[in-house]
mmCIF file of C-alpha atoms in Angstrom:
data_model
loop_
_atom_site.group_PDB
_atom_site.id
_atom_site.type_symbol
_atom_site.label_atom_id
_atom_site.label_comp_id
_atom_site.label_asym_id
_atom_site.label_seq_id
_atom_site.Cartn_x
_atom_site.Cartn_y
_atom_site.Cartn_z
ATOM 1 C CA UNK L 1 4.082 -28.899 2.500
ATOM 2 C CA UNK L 2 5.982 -26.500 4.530
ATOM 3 C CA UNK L 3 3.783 -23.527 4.329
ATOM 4 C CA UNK L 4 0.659 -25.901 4.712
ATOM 5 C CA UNK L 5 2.782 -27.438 8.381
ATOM 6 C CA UNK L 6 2.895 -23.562 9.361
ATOM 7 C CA UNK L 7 -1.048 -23.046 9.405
ATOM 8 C CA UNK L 8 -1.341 -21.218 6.181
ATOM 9 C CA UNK L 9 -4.719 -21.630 4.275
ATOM 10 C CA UNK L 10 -4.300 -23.119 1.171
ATOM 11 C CA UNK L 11 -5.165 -19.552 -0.916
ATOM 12 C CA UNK L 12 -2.153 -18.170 0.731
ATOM 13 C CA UNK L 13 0.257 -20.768 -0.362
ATOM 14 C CA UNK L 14 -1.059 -20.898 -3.802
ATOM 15 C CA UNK L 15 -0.340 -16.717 -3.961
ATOM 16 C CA UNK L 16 2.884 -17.037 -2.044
ATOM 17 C CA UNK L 17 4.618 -19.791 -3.093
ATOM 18 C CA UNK L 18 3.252 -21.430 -6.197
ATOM 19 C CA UNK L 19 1.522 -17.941 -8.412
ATOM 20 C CA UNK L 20 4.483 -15.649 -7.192
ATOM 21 C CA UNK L 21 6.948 -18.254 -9.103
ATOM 22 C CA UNK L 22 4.792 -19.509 -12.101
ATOM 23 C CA UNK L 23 4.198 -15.335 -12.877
ATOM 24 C CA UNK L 24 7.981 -15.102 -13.790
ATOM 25 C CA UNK L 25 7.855 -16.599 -17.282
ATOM 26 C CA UNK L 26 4.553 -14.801 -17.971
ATOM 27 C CA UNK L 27 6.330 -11.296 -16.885
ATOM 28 C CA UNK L 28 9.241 -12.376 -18.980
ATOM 29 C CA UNK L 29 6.983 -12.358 -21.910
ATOM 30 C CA UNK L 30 5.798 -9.002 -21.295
ATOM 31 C CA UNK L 31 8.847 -7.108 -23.259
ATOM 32 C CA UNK L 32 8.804 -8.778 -26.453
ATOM 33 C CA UNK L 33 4.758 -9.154 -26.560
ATOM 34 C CA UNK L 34 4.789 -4.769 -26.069
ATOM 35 C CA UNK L 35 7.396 -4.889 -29.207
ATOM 36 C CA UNK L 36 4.594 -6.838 -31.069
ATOM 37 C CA UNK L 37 1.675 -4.566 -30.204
ATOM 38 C CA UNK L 38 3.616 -1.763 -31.145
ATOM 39 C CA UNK L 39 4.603 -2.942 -34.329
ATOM 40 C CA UNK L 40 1.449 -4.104 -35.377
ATOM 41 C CA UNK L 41 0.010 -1.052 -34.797
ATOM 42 C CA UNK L 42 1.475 -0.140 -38.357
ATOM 43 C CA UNK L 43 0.280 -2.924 -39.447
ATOM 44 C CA UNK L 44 -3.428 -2.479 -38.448
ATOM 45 C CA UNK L 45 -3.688 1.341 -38.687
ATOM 46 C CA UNK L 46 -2.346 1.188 -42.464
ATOM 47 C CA UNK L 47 -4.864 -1.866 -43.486
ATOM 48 C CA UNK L 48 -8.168 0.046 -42.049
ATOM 49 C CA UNK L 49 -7.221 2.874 -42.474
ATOM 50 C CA UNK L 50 -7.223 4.029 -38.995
ATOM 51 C CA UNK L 51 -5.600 7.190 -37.799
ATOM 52 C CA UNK L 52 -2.898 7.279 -35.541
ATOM 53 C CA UNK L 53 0.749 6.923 -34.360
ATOM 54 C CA UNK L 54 1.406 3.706 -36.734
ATOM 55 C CA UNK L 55 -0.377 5.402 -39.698
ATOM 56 C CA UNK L 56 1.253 8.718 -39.019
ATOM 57 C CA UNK L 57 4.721 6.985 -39.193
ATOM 58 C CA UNK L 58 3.814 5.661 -42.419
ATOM 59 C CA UNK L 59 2.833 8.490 -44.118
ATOM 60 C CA UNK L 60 6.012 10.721 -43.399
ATOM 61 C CA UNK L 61 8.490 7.414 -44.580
ATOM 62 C CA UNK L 62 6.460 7.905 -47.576
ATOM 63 C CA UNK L 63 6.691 11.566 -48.237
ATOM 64 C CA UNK L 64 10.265 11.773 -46.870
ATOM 65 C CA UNK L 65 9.786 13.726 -43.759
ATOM 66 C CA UNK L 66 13.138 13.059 -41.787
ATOM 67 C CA UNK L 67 12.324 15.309 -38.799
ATOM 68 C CA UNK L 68 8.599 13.366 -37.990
ATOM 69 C CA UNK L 69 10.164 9.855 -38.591
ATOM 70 C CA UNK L 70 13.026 10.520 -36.451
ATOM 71 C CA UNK L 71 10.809 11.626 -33.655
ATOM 72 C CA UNK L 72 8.147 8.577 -34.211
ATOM 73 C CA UNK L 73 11.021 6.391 -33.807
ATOM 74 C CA UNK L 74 12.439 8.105 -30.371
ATOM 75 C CA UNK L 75 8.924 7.667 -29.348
ATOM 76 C CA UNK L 76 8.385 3.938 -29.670
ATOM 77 C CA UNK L 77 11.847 3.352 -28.717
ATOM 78 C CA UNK L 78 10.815 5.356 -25.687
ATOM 79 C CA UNK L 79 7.830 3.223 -25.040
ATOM 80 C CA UNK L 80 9.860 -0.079 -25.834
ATOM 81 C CA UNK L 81 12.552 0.788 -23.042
ATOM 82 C CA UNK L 82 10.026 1.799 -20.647
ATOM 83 C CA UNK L 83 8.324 -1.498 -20.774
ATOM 84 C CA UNK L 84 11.447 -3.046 -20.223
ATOM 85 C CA UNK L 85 12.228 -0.994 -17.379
ATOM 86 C CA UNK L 86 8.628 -1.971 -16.224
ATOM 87 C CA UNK L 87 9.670 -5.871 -16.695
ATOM 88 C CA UNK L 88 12.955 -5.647 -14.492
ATOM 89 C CA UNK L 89 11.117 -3.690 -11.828
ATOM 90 C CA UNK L 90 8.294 -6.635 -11.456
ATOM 91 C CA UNK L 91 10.845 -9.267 -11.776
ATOM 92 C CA UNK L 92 12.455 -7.731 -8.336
ATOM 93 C CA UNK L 93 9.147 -7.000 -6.737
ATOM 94 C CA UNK L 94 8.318 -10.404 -7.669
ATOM 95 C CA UNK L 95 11.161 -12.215 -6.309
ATOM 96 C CA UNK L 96 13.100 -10.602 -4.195
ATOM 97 C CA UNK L 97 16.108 -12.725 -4.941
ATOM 98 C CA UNK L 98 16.283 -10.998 -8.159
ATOM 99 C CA UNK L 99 18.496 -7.930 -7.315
ATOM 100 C CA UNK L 100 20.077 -6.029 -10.411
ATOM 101 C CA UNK L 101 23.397 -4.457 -9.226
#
């Protein structure tokens, strides 16, 4: 009611008030849904047979090459913490109350 008193159009209180807020919960989502892509990326590359990171990680736990599943594994991590990093940083662009100290 506010915004609409101040002469906004109605598109820029739906952006600025309403879609700013309601997108917290959806970016909040964001971290464990990348965990779930990049886990079933095993999943999917090992049933069709697809090459590729997930199928590549597979096939060194099963011939027992330490030095290629210890990397694979620094690599998602390194993907998992970057999307988390990516979630905080929209969460304060988002809503600027949000301020990580």
């Amino acid at each position: 009611r506010t915004a609409r008193s101040k002469g906004l159009t109605q598109t820029t209180t739906i952006v600025r008030h309403a879609l700013r807020n309601s997108m917290i919960p959806v970016v909040t989502i964001l971290g464990p849904l990348l965990a779930g892509i990049l886990t079933g990326t095993f999943i999917v590359e090992f049933v069709f047979g697809i090459p590729g990171m997930g199928d590549f990680f597979i096939t060194s736990v099963n011939n027992r090459d330490y030095p290629i599943i210890l990397g694979s594994t620094l690599v998602f991590a390194i993907f998992l913490v970057l999307g988390n990093i990516m979630v905080d940083i929209m969460y304060a662009w988002m809503d600027p109350r949000i301020r990580f100290d």
